Amino acid sequence: MNETIRTQLNHRSIRKFKQDAVPQEIITQLVDVARHTATSNFMQSYSIIGISDKEKMTELSLICQQPYVAQASHIFLFVADQYRNEKIAESQGQETSVLQNMDRFMIAMTDASLAIQNVNVAAESLGLGTVFLGSVLNDAPAVVDLFNLPKMTFPILGLAVGYPDQEPQLKPRLPQSLMYFDNSYPDVLPLTEELAKYDNDVTQYYDLRDANTRVDSFTKQITDGMNRKMPKRLNVLKDIQAQGLIQE
Amino acid sequence: MNETIRTQLNHRSIRKFKQDAVPQEIITQLVDVARHTATSNFMQSYSIIGISDKEKMTELSLICQQPYVAQASHIFLFVADQYRNEKIAESQGQETSVLQNMDRFMIAMTDASLAIQNVNVAAESLGLGTVFLGSVLNDAPAVVDLFNLPKMTFPILGLAVGYPDQEPQLKPRLPQSLMYFDNSYPDVLPLTEELAKYDNDVTQYYDLRDANTRVDSFTKQITDGMNRKMPKRLNVLKDIQAQGLIQE
């Protein structure tokens, strides 16, 4: 167990930040960490919008439907980006239609996702609090407009950072027996025996977001989540296609 | 600058491993790091296949077309997994068709991608060498068969780990001016001035994979990459749909 892993095992989302601003030199260092993340075929198919403008933060918090988004010191918006590479290749007279394939979209998505997690680890190692914003996809076209995202790009995830002003409990995760499998996916998941114990663990966890009340079991959260159908999110494939990606 | 960030800025892919095996307790610790990664809506929509079986490693190396895959001590295959949550919800009599939407596929993909990068940081912090295997998508149906992946799951990325037996140069990355933008994506990328300098940096880098010869400029790599059209990879959307995901 070293300090890096100690920080990683201690991860929790922070949704209340102090007023203190994160200094620019730390922002620059975090972007450097992103830059040094592994990238598929060295293509670096992602970009980052650094959001410090308070009006844009407020607009984004309305899209995310999360008031704490507006209270962060800084937000990193990670964007799948085939636009830059398209422009580079076009400058050489190269045809670029392969960029419109799902394969290249997945590559850009994983590039963006690996980089944002790398930034998250670095931020937490510096004592910053963070929360991922999958909610930027609540209304992707609005995010595209707000940040002037060109065709061949698409928002993937946001990361809000700031100095933490809360200490949430560590959230219990699925046991290894339900998510790590030796050499083959099992024919039958050990749901009966292992899940009941995990459900019980989860109900012991107090969720700061909800006035310190206990939360539902994992089984109930997953089951109820099937009815969480946000119309704009369910349209995301068409939104991606409207950006010129996944043309098939 | 702390030790965590020093390790992150020092990231390089390792493609030659010593024979020494990574001890089981380290594997278990790395999976624990995965478990503690942020996850969208607490759904934990991913699973990991831990590959130690040498025959399966060899078969995977043929799919990846990378002989060093067979030489790793251990491979983690990260899988987007809506199967487990589908079974949990079905056990409660819940209808689950929302899982077939692109939104839920993206959630599962980012869950898997965040977790694999977290594992990568932990592994490197312990002195292990790693290489990401985007090449598991060279033939996704073959990977599905090899690891018995059920419907509603799909392979995303592999991570091969072992004790490093090479010391590659640090690869120069796009400068911040070309991938980090304040509050808005720029109307015009500063490609002319910044890219020429970066192209020059890249050609100074010696690639161990190719007998220590210099590599092409970034512009040339990106341009030539447009012709890298692997037929099976270009079919990945249909492969995902064949697994029951993205039914639209």
Tab-separated table of C-alpha atoms in Angstrom:
chain	number	residue	atom	x	y	z
A	1	MET	CA	0.000	0.000	0.000
A	2	ASN	CA	1.537	3.284	-1.066
A	3	GLU	CA	0.255	6.850	-0.934
A	4	THR	CA	-1.116	6.741	-4.500
A	5	ILE	CA	-3.204	3.648	-3.843
A	6	ARG	CA	-4.272	4.933	-0.424
A	7	THR	CA	-5.708	8.009	-2.161
A	8	GLN	CA	-7.396	5.868	-4.813
A	9	LEU	CA	-9.046	3.559	-2.291
A	10	ASN	CA	-10.266	6.627	-0.444
A	11	HIS	CA	-12.090	8.105	-3.445
A	12	ARG	CA	-15.431	9.770	-2.834
A	13	SER	CA	-17.333	12.404	-4.782
A	14	ILE	CA	-17.287	15.914	-3.308
A	15	ARG	CA	-20.387	18.010	-3.912
A	16	LYS	CA	-19.643	20.956	-1.609
A	17	PHE	CA	-16.624	23.150	-2.202
A	18	LYS	CA	-14.936	25.968	-0.277
A	19	GLN	CA	-14.759	29.384	-1.933
A	20	ASP	CA	-10.960	29.130	-2.369
A	21	ALA	CA	-9.835	29.083	-5.978
A	22	VAL	CA	-7.553	26.347	-7.318
A	23	PRO	CA	-4.360	28.156	-8.448
A	24	GLN	CA	-3.605	28.324	-12.163
A	25	GLU	CA	-0.339	26.389	-11.742
A	26	ILE	CA	-2.295	23.424	-10.396
A	27	ILE	CA	-4.736	23.610	-13.324
A	28	THR	CA	-1.760	23.592	-15.700
A	29	GLN	CA	-0.231	20.614	-13.894
A	30	LEU	CA	-3.512	18.699	-14.081
A	31	VAL	CA	-3.715	19.313	-17.829
A	32	ASP	CA	-0.150	18.035	-18.110
A	33	VAL	CA	-1.245	14.844	-16.401
A	34	ALA	CA	-4.052	14.526	-18.977
A	35	ARG	CA	-1.536	15.013	-21.786
A	36	HIS	CA	0.618	12.146	-20.518
A	37	THR	CA	-2.228	9.637	-20.399
A	38	ALA	CA	-2.120	6.615	-22.701
A	39	THR	CA	-3.887	7.284	-26.003
A	40	SER	CA	-5.066	4.921	-28.698
A	41	ASN	CA	-2.628	4.725	-31.638
A	42	PHE	CA	-1.033	7.956	-30.388
A	43	MET	CA	-3.945	9.853	-31.955
A	44	GLN	CA	-4.791	11.928	-28.842
A	45	SER	CA	-8.411	12.106	-30.013
A	46	TYR	CA	-9.758	14.302	-27.214
A	47	SER	CA	-9.659	17.885	-26.010
A	48	ILE	CA	-10.448	19.670	-22.772
A	49	ILE	CA	-12.478	22.803	-22.182
A	50	GLY	CA	-11.357	24.452	-18.929
A	51	ILE	CA	-14.353	26.247	-17.463
A	52	SER	CA	-13.713	29.095	-15.038
A	53	ASP	CA	-16.261	31.617	-16.371
A	54	LYS	CA	-18.913	31.829	-13.661
A	55	GLU	CA	-21.773	32.468	-16.095
A	56	LYS	CA	-20.894	29.385	-18.115
A	57	MET	CA	-20.600	27.375	-14.911
A	58	THR	CA	-24.096	28.471	-13.929
A	59	GLU	CA	-25.489	27.601	-17.351
A	60	LEU	CA	-23.783	24.215	-17.183
A	61	SER	CA	-25.191	23.583	-13.700
A	62	LEU	CA	-28.686	24.109	-15.129
A	63	ILE	CA	-27.995	21.553	-17.880
A	64	CYS	CA	-26.566	19.149	-15.306
A	65	GLN	CA	-29.437	19.922	-12.911
A	66	GLN	CA	-26.838	19.974	-10.133
A	67	PRO	CA	-26.490	23.299	-8.269
A	68	TYR	CA	-23.061	22.345	-6.895
A	69	VAL	CA	-21.640	22.441	-10.416
A	70	ALA	CA	-21.819	26.249	-10.208
A	71	GLN	CA	-19.914	26.251	-6.900
A	72	ALA	CA	-16.785	24.438	-8.130
A	73	SER	CA	-13.548	26.354	-8.542
A	74	HIS	CA	-12.870	24.887	-11.967
A	75	ILE	CA	-14.539	22.433	-14.332
A	76	PHE	CA	-12.787	20.297	-16.919
A	77	LEU	CA	-15.039	19.259	-19.789
A	78	PHE	CA	-13.544	16.314	-21.669
A	79	VAL	CA	-14.526	16.134	-25.304
A	80	ALA	CA	-14.121	13.328	-27.830
A	81	ASP	CA	-12.305	15.172	-30.615
A	82	GLN	CA	-11.922	13.976	-34.196
A	83	TYR	CA	-12.072	17.562	-35.461
A	84	ARG	CA	-8.406	18.382	-34.833
A	85	ASN	CA	-7.152	15.246	-36.559
A	86	GLU	CA	-9.583	15.769	-39.417
A	87	LYS	CA	-8.190	19.274	-39.976
A	88	ILE	CA	-4.602	18.006	-39.823
A	89	ALA	CA	-5.270	15.272	-42.387
A	90	GLU	CA	-7.299	17.560	-44.632
A	91	SER	CA	-4.347	19.969	-44.723
A	92	GLN	CA	-2.454	17.103	-46.381
A	93	GLY	CA	-5.250	16.468	-48.892
A	94	GLN	CA	-6.201	13.248	-47.117
A	95	GLU	CA	-9.721	11.831	-47.220
A	96	THR	CA	-11.017	11.363	-43.645
A	97	SER	CA	-14.315	9.460	-43.749
A	98	VAL	CA	-12.972	6.712	-41.451
A	99	LEU	CA	-13.349	9.189	-38.570
A	100	GLN	CA	-17.115	8.841	-38.874
A	101	ASN	CA	-17.036	5.175	-37.853
A	102	MET	CA	-18.111	3.892	-34.405
A	103	ASP	CA	-14.605	2.445	-33.965
A	104	ARG	CA	-13.078	5.915	-34.042
A	105	PHE	CA	-15.803	7.301	-31.780
A	106	MET	CA	-15.016	4.621	-29.198
A	107	ILE	CA	-11.321	5.435	-29.481
A	108	ALA	CA	-12.024	9.109	-28.851
A	109	MET	CA	-14.339	8.266	-25.969
A	110	THR	CA	-11.795	6.047	-24.260
A	111	ASP	CA	-9.015	8.596	-24.826
A	112	ALA	CA	-11.160	11.221	-23.107
A	113	SER	CA	-12.192	8.850	-20.309
A	114	LEU	CA	-8.678	7.629	-19.507
A	115	ALA	CA	-7.414	11.209	-19.403
A	116	ILE	CA	-10.188	12.463	-17.118
A	117	GLN	CA	-9.589	9.661	-14.615
A	118	ASN	CA	-5.866	10.413	-14.660
A	119	VAL	CA	-6.652	14.062	-13.871
A	120	ASN	CA	-8.992	12.945	-11.120
A	121	VAL	CA	-6.289	10.873	-9.409
A	122	ALA	CA	-3.832	13.774	-9.645
A	123	ALA	CA	-6.374	16.243	-8.257
A	124	GLU	CA	-7.217	13.994	-5.326
A	125	SER	CA	-3.503	13.406	-4.644
A	126	LEU	CA	-3.234	17.199	-4.172
A	127	GLY	CA	-6.074	17.242	-1.646
A	128	LEU	CA	-8.644	18.620	-4.050
A	129	GLY	CA	-12.223	17.379	-4.050
A	130	THR	CA	-13.774	16.250	-7.318
A	131	VAL	CA	-17.032	15.080	-8.783
A	132	PHE	CA	-17.533	13.569	-12.220
A	133	LEU	CA	-20.309	15.111	-14.277
A	134	GLY	CA	-21.886	12.433	-16.438
A	135	SER	CA	-24.764	14.884	-16.341
A	136	VAL	CA	-23.182	16.908	-19.177
A	137	LEU	CA	-25.037	14.396	-21.358
A	138	ASN	CA	-28.419	15.394	-19.902
A	139	ASP	CA	-28.637	17.748	-22.877
A	140	ALA	CA	-25.634	17.252	-25.132
A	141	PRO	CA	-26.713	19.719	-27.858
A	142	ALA	CA	-26.944	22.473	-25.214
A	143	VAL	CA	-23.380	21.662	-24.077
A	144	VAL	CA	-22.224	21.693	-27.707
A	145	ASP	CA	-23.715	25.189	-28.090
A	146	LEU	CA	-22.466	26.519	-24.764
A	147	PHE	CA	-18.843	25.630	-25.455
A	148	ASN	CA	-18.810	26.155	-29.212
A	149	LEU	CA	-17.959	22.512	-29.889
A	150	PRO	CA	-17.386	21.982	-33.618
A	151	LYS	CA	-18.658	19.102	-35.728
A	152	MET	CA	-16.604	15.898	-35.163
A	153	THR	CA	-16.435	16.576	-31.415
A	154	PHE	CA	-18.756	15.462	-28.630
A	155	PRO	CA	-18.827	16.050	-24.853
A	156	ILE	CA	-18.123	12.924	-22.808
A	157	LEU	CA	-17.650	13.768	-19.134
A	158	GLY	CA	-17.024	16.736	-16.890
A	159	LEU	CA	-14.909	16.925	-13.745
A	160	ALA	CA	-15.647	19.647	-11.196
A	161	VAL	CA	-12.777	20.416	-8.814
A	162	GLY	CA	-12.317	22.594	-5.766
A	163	TYR	CA	-11.295	22.468	-2.125
A	164	PRO	CA	-13.631	20.050	-0.333
A	165	ASP	CA	-16.079	21.374	2.243
A	166	GLN	CA	-17.615	18.038	3.240
A	167	GLU	CA	-16.446	14.570	4.222
A	168	PRO	CA	-18.784	11.977	2.757
A	169	GLN	CA	-18.660	8.365	3.854
A	170	LEU	CA	-16.866	5.868	1.665
A	171	LYS	CA	-19.499	4.165	-0.484
A	172	PRO	CA	-19.458	0.350	-0.448
A	173	ARG	CA	-18.763	-1.210	-3.846
A	174	LEU	CA	-19.700	-4.525	-5.416
A	175	PRO	CA	-17.532	-7.314	-3.995
A	176	GLN	CA	-14.855	-8.770	-6.274
A	177	SER	CA	-16.883	-11.991	-6.547
A	178	LEU	CA	-19.541	-10.109	-8.535
A	179	MET	CA	-17.294	-8.126	-10.893
A	180	TYR	CA	-13.919	-9.874	-11.251
A	181	PHE	CA	-13.763	-13.225	-12.991
A	182	ASP	CA	-10.838	-15.561	-13.649
A	183	ASN	CA	-10.218	-16.201	-17.353
A	184	SER	CA	-13.904	-16.412	-18.289
A	185	TYR	CA	-17.218	-14.719	-17.540
A	186	PRO	CA	-19.151	-17.177	-15.349
A	187	ASP	CA	-22.147	-19.006	-16.783
A	188	VAL	CA	-24.140	-17.991	-13.719
A	189	LEU	CA	-23.354	-14.950	-11.571
A	190	PRO	CA	-23.291	-15.674	-7.813
A	191	LEU	CA	-26.125	-13.196	-7.329
A	192	THR	CA	-28.127	-15.023	-4.690
A	193	GLU	CA	-25.579	-15.373	-1.930
A	194	GLU	CA	-23.283	-12.364	-2.556
A	195	LEU	CA	-25.856	-9.752	-3.502
A	196	ALA	CA	-27.934	-9.988	-0.322
A	197	LYS	CA	-24.858	-9.202	1.779
A	198	TYR	CA	-23.886	-6.314	-0.495
A	199	ASP	CA	-27.449	-4.950	-0.437
A	200	ASN	CA	-27.196	-4.872	3.325
A	201	ASP	CA	-23.829	-3.054	3.207
A	202	VAL	CA	-25.260	-0.413	0.895
A	203	THR	CA	-28.201	0.338	3.160
A	204	GLN	CA	-25.728	1.100	5.981
A	205	TYR	CA	-24.290	3.942	3.932
A	206	TYR	CA	-25.617	7.419	4.609
A	207	ASP	CA	-25.913	9.620	1.604
A	208	LEU	CA	-24.943	13.233	2.318
A	209	ARG	CA	-26.936	14.343	-0.691
A	210	ASP	CA	-30.149	13.293	0.898
A	211	ALA	CA	-30.093	14.788	4.408
A	212	ASN	CA	-28.143	11.897	5.864
A	213	THR	CA	-30.883	9.369	5.349
A	214	ARG	CA	-30.050	5.787	4.546
A	215	VAL	CA	-30.076	4.796	0.919
A	216	ASP	CA	-31.859	2.000	-0.872
A	217	SER	CA	-30.233	-1.382	-1.400
A	218	PHE	CA	-28.188	-1.836	-4.563
A	219	THR	CA	-30.881	-4.141	-5.949
A	220	LYS	CA	-33.539	-1.470	-5.434
A	221	GLN	CA	-31.366	1.301	-6.887
A	222	ILE	CA	-30.626	-0.728	-10.005
A	223	THR	CA	-34.234	-1.829	-10.402
A	224	ASP	CA	-35.655	1.679	-9.943
A	225	GLY	CA	-32.960	3.020	-12.288
A	226	MET	CA	-34.565	1.166	-15.185
A	227	ASN	CA	-37.368	3.727	-15.017
A	228	ARG	CA	-34.967	6.677	-15.061
A	229	LYS	CA	-35.586	7.483	-18.710
A	230	MET	CA	-34.532	11.048	-19.460
A	231	PRO	CA	-35.834	11.789	-22.973
A	232	LYS	CA	-32.848	13.926	-24.000
A	233	ARG	CA	-30.332	11.342	-22.818
A	234	LEU	CA	-32.147	8.610	-24.727
A	235	ASN	CA	-31.566	10.702	-27.860
A	236	VAL	CA	-27.782	10.762	-27.480
A	237	LEU	CA	-26.972	8.565	-30.488
A	238	LYS	CA	-28.808	11.011	-32.763
A	239	ASP	CA	-27.010	13.922	-31.079
A	240	ILE	CA	-23.655	12.269	-31.777
A	241	GLN	CA	-24.669	11.669	-35.385
A	242	ALA	CA	-25.719	15.321	-35.714
A	243	GLN	CA	-22.099	16.158	-34.875
A	244	GLY	CA	-20.924	14.115	-37.874
A	245	LEU	CA	-19.796	11.096	-35.853
A	246	ILE	CA	-21.095	7.478	-36.084
A	247	GLN	CA	-22.512	7.858	-39.608
A	248	GLU	CA	-23.786	4.329	-40.092
B	1	MET	CA	4.723	17.854	-7.591
B	2	ASN	CA	4.099	14.726	-5.517
B	3	GLU	CA	4.972	11.083	-6.088
B	4	THR	CA	1.591	10.249	-7.645
B	5	ILE	CA	1.874	12.999	-10.248
B	6	ARG	CA	5.544	12.230	-10.868
B	7	THR	CA	4.521	8.668	-11.782
B	8	GLN	CA	1.686	9.922	-13.994
B	9	LEU	CA	3.902	12.355	-15.909
B	10	ASN	CA	6.348	9.520	-16.415
B	11	HIS	CA	3.849	7.200	-18.087
B	12	ARG	CA	5.041	5.113	-21.017
B	13	SER	CA	3.770	1.859	-22.473
B	14	ILE	CA	5.822	-1.237	-21.686
B	15	ARG	CA	5.897	-3.938	-24.345
B	16	LYS	CA	8.596	-6.197	-22.928
B	17	PHE	CA	8.151	-7.907	-19.572
B	18	LYS	CA	10.386	-9.940	-17.277
B	19	GLN	CA	9.355	-13.510	-16.535
B	20	ASP	CA	8.534	-12.678	-12.886
B	21	ALA	CA	4.882	-13.126	-11.996
B	22	VAL	CA	2.895	-10.342	-10.362
B	23	PRO	CA	1.823	-11.727	-6.955
B	24	GLN	CA	-1.866	-12.471	-6.380
B	25	GLU	CA	-2.084	-9.947	-3.534
B	26	ILE	CA	-1.123	-7.179	-5.947
B	27	ILE	CA	-3.744	-8.347	-8.450
B	28	THR	CA	-6.333	-8.259	-5.681
B	29	GLN	CA	-5.237	-4.781	-4.642
B	30	LEU	CA	-5.463	-3.538	-8.238
B	31	VAL	CA	-9.010	-4.893	-8.526
B	32	ASP	CA	-9.840	-3.083	-5.279
B	33	VAL	CA	-8.620	0.137	-6.880
B	34	ALA	CA	-10.950	-0.549	-9.822
B	35	ARG	CA	-13.853	-1.110	-7.421
B	36	HIS	CA	-13.297	2.286	-5.803
B	37	THR	CA	-13.376	4.223	-9.063
B	38	ALA	CA	-16.174	6.716	-9.655
B	39	THR	CA	-19.134	5.126	-11.433
B	40	SER	CA	-22.100	6.683	-13.189
B	41	ASN	CA	-25.225	6.740	-11.011
B	42	PHE	CA	-23.580	4.143	-8.748
B	43	MET	CA	-24.516	1.494	-11.331
B	44	GLN	CA	-21.019	-0.064	-11.596
B	45	SER	CA	-21.806	-1.106	-15.170
B	46	TYR	CA	-18.557	-2.923	-15.905
B	47	SER	CA	-16.745	-6.137	-15.066
B	48	ILE	CA	-13.187	-7.378	-15.323
B	49	ILE	CA	-11.861	-10.662	-16.679
B	50	GLY	CA	-8.488	-11.409	-15.087
B	51	ILE	CA	-6.462	-13.408	-17.597
B	52	SER	CA	-3.647	-15.590	-16.299
B	53	ASP	CA	-4.264	-18.721	-18.374
B	54	LYS	CA	-1.342	-18.870	-20.794
B	55	GLU	CA	-3.347	-20.458	-23.597
B	56	LYS	CA	-5.952	-17.726	-23.441
B	57	MET	CA	-3.196	-15.109	-23.373
B	58	THR	CA	-1.740	-16.598	-26.522
B	59	GLU	CA	-5.119	-16.656	-28.235
B	60	LEU	CA	-5.704	-13.059	-27.209
B	61	SER	CA	-2.278	-12.036	-28.526
B	62	LEU	CA	-3.275	-13.445	-31.923
B	63	ILE	CA	-6.481	-11.386	-31.899
B	64	CYS	CA	-4.517	-8.312	-30.821
B	65	GLN	CA	-1.772	-9.112	-33.352
B	66	GLN	CA	0.729	-8.170	-30.628
B	67	PRO	CA	3.098	-10.953	-29.546
B	68	TYR	CA	3.987	-9.157	-26.284
B	69	VAL	CA	0.406	-9.676	-25.070
B	70	ALA	CA	1.315	-13.342	-24.517
B	71	GLN	CA	4.384	-12.367	-22.460
B	72	ALA	CA	2.589	-10.288	-19.808
B	73	SER	CA	2.232	-11.657	-16.295
B	74	HIS	CA	-1.453	-10.758	-16.103
B	75	ILE	CA	-4.060	-9.147	-18.330
B	76	PHE	CA	-7.133	-7.273	-17.170
B	77	LEU	CA	-9.920	-7.215	-19.733
B	78	PHE	CA	-12.421	-4.467	-18.937
B	79	VAL	CA	-15.927	-5.172	-20.131
B	80	ALA	CA	-18.955	-2.874	-20.410
B	81	ASP	CA	-21.497	-4.870	-18.431
B	82	GLN	CA	-25.267	-4.332	-18.478
B	83	TYR	CA	-25.848	-8.066	-18.004
B	84	ARG	CA	-25.417	-8.080	-14.230
B	85	ASN	CA	-27.783	-5.167	-13.684
B	86	GLU	CA	-30.267	-6.657	-16.134
B	87	LYS	CA	-30.337	-9.900	-14.120
B	88	ILE	CA	-30.720	-7.995	-10.843
B	89	ALA	CA	-33.657	-5.962	-12.169
B	90	GLU	CA	-35.266	-8.982	-13.835
B	91	SER	CA	-35.187	-10.779	-10.490
B	92	GLN	CA	-37.507	-8.018	-9.260
B	93	GLY	CA	-39.824	-8.373	-12.271
B	94	GLN	CA	-38.578	-5.083	-13.722
B	95	GLU	CA	-38.619	-4.365	-17.462
B	96	THR	CA	-35.077	-3.456	-18.607
B	97	SER	CA	-35.219	-2.231	-22.205
B	98	VAL	CA	-33.579	1.096	-21.294
B	99	LEU	CA	-30.274	-0.806	-21.038
B	100	GLN	CA	-30.309	-1.195	-24.815
B	101	ASN	CA	-29.948	2.560	-25.366
B	102	MET	CA	-26.714	4.247	-26.495
B	103	ASP	CA	-26.844	6.346	-23.307
B	104	ARG	CA	-26.441	3.255	-21.156
B	105	PHE	CA	-23.734	1.873	-23.426
B	106	MET	CA	-21.756	5.092	-23.038
B	107	ILE	CA	-22.212	4.910	-19.265
B	108	ALA	CA	-20.882	1.363	-19.214
B	109	MET	CA	-17.993	2.322	-21.506
B	110	THR	CA	-16.942	5.243	-19.333
B	111	ASP	CA	-17.294	3.167	-16.147
B	112	ALA	CA	-14.950	0.580	-17.655
B	113	SER	CA	-12.534	3.218	-18.969
B	114	LEU	CA	-12.276	5.178	-15.717
B	115	ALA	CA	-11.659	1.969	-13.783
B	116	ILE	CA	-8.939	0.701	-16.140
B	117	GLN	CA	-7.045	3.994	-15.958
B	118	ASN	CA	-7.289	3.919	-12.164
B	119	VAL	CA	-5.795	0.414	-12.189
B	120	ASN	CA	-3.087	1.595	-14.547
B	121	VAL	CA	-2.026	4.401	-12.193
B	122	ALA	CA	-1.957	1.999	-9.249
B	123	ALA	CA	0.069	-0.571	-11.190
B	124	GLU	CA	2.625	2.015	-12.280
B	125	SER	CA	2.855	3.367	-8.731
B	126	LEU	CA	3.969	-0.137	-7.705
B	127	GLY	CA	6.693	-0.208	-10.355
B	128	LEU	CA	4.813	-2.444	-12.735
B	129	GLY	CA	4.901	-1.889	-16.467
B	130	THR	CA	1.646	-1.714	-18.387
B	131	VAL	CA	0.300	-1.434	-21.882
B	132	PHE	CA	-3.298	-0.725	-22.860
B	133	LEU	CA	-4.786	-3.099	-25.397
B	134	GLY	CA	-7.240	-1.206	-27.575
B	135	SER	CA	-6.452	-4.073	-29.927
B	136	VAL	CA	-9.004	-6.281	-28.129
B	137	LEU	CA	-11.436	-4.616	-30.542
B	138	ASN	CA	-9.526	-5.891	-33.583
B	139	ASP	CA	-11.993	-8.780	-33.516
B	140	ALA	CA	-14.570	-8.191	-30.801
B	141	PRO	CA	-16.699	-11.294	-31.539
B	142	ALA	CA	-13.589	-13.475	-31.085
B	143	VAL	CA	-12.948	-11.850	-27.693
B	144	VAL	CA	-16.606	-12.369	-26.744
B	145	ASP	CA	-16.230	-16.082	-27.560
B	146	LEU	CA	-12.829	-16.518	-25.899
B	147	PHE	CA	-13.994	-15.137	-22.555
B	148	ASN	CA	-17.598	-16.366	-22.640
B	149	LEU	CA	-18.981	-12.811	-22.518
B	150	PRO	CA	-22.775	-12.927	-22.288
B	151	LYS	CA	-25.259	-10.766	-24.193
B	152	MET	CA	-25.449	-7.223	-22.766
B	153	THR	CA	-21.678	-7.113	-22.257
B	154	PHE	CA	-18.932	-5.924	-24.594
B	155	PRO	CA	-15.110	-5.784	-24.344
B	156	ILE	CA	-13.725	-2.246	-24.139
B	157	LEU	CA	-10.018	-2.270	-23.311
B	158	GLY	CA	-7.343	-4.590	-22.011
B	159	LEU	CA	-4.427	-3.794	-19.718
B	160	ALA	CA	-1.383	-6.061	-19.773
B	161	VAL	CA	0.844	-5.847	-16.692
B	162	GLY	CA	4.173	-7.275	-15.665
B	163	TYR	CA	7.613	-6.279	-14.483
B	164	PRO	CA	9.161	-4.007	-17.136
B	165	ASP	CA	12.134	-5.230	-19.147
B	166	GLN	CA	12.651	-2.102	-21.236
B	167	GLU	CA	12.879	1.648	-20.690
B	168	PRO	CA	11.213	3.448	-23.556
B	169	GLN	CA	11.625	7.178	-24.066
B	170	LEU	CA	8.880	9.478	-22.906
B	171	LYS	CA	6.703	10.245	-25.924
B	172	PRO	CA	6.059	13.936	-26.610
B	173	ARG	CA	2.389	14.920	-26.424
B	174	LEU	CA	0.346	17.645	-28.076
B	175	PRO	CA	1.049	20.991	-26.405
B	176	GLN	CA	-1.681	22.440	-24.181
B	177	SER	CA	-2.333	25.136	-26.807
B	178	LEU	CA	-3.713	22.466	-29.162
B	179	MET	CA	-5.870	20.516	-26.707
B	180	TYR	CA	-6.834	22.727	-23.748
B	181	PHE	CA	-9.147	25.660	-24.339
B	182	ASP	CA	-10.477	28.306	-21.949
B	183	ASN	CA	-14.266	28.334	-21.663
B	184	SER	CA	-14.887	27.702	-25.360
B	185	TYR	CA	-13.560	25.616	-28.249
B	186	PRO	CA	-11.679	28.071	-30.492
B	187	ASP	CA	-13.142	29.026	-33.863
B	188	VAL	CA	-9.785	28.266	-35.451
B	189	LEU	CA	-7.213	25.880	-33.982
B	190	PRO	CA	-3.650	27.317	-33.848
B	191	LEU	CA	-2.489	24.520	-36.118
B	192	THR	CA	-0.040	26.437	-38.296
B	193	GLU	CA	2.368	27.746	-35.694
B	194	GLU	CA	2.071	25.130	-32.923
B	195	LEU	CA	1.832	21.963	-34.995
B	196	ALA	CA	5.117	22.431	-36.887
B	197	LYS	CA	7.019	22.627	-33.613
B	198	TYR	CA	5.224	19.577	-32.242
B	199	ASP	CA	5.844	17.638	-35.461
B	200	ASN	CA	9.521	18.342	-34.997
B	201	ASP	CA	9.439	17.147	-31.355
B	202	VAL	CA	7.765	13.903	-32.382
B	203	THR	CA	10.386	13.089	-34.994
B	204	GLN	CA	13.061	13.336	-32.261
B	205	TYR	CA	11.426	10.473	-30.432
B	206	TYR	CA	12.821	6.999	-31.022
B	207	ASP	CA	10.294	4.258	-31.045
B	208	LEU	CA	11.547	1.065	-29.381
B	209	ARG	CA	8.963	-0.926	-31.272
B	210	ASP	CA	10.622	-0.194	-34.554
B	211	ALA	CA	14.321	-0.958	-34.006
B	212	ASN	CA	15.076	2.461	-32.563
B	213	THR	CA	14.389	4.316	-35.757
B	214	ARG	CA	12.888	7.766	-35.679
B	215	VAL	CA	9.153	8.027	-36.091
B	216	ASP	CA	7.052	10.072	-38.467
B	217	SER	CA	5.787	13.516	-37.558
B	218	PHE	CA	2.420	13.715	-35.818
B	219	THR	CA	0.898	15.191	-38.976
B	220	LYS	CA	2.117	12.241	-41.043
B	221	GLN	CA	1.001	9.677	-38.454
B	222	ILE	CA	-2.490	11.174	-38.299
B	223	THR	CA	-2.741	11.501	-42.065
B	224	ASP	CA	-1.561	7.956	-42.748
B	225	GLY	CA	-3.847	6.691	-39.982
B	226	MET	CA	-6.875	7.649	-42.081
B	227	ASN	CA	-6.001	4.705	-44.316
B	228	ARG	CA	-5.751	2.294	-41.393
B	229	LYS	CA	-9.125	0.702	-42.056
B	230	MET	CA	-9.322	-2.685	-40.390
B	231	PRO	CA	-12.511	-4.311	-41.710
B	232	LYS	CA	-13.409	-6.051	-38.443
B	233	ARG	CA	-12.927	-2.891	-36.411
B	234	LEU	CA	-15.125	-0.945	-38.801
B	235	ASN	CA	-17.874	-3.443	-38.011
B	236	VAL	CA	-17.824	-2.763	-34.269
B	237	LEU	CA	-21.243	-1.079	-34.053
B	238	LYS	CA	-22.894	-4.197	-35.522
B	239	ASP	CA	-20.870	-6.363	-33.111
B	240	ILE	CA	-22.150	-4.311	-30.181
B	241	GLN	CA	-25.703	-4.601	-31.487
B	242	ALA	CA	-25.268	-8.365	-31.837
B	243	GLN	CA	-24.631	-8.391	-28.069
B	244	GLY	CA	-28.030	-6.781	-27.479
B	245	LEU	CA	-26.700	-3.258	-26.852
B	246	ILE	CA	-27.458	-0.050	-28.810
B	247	GLN	CA	-30.708	-1.351	-30.327
B	248	GLU	CA	-31.693	1.762	-32.256
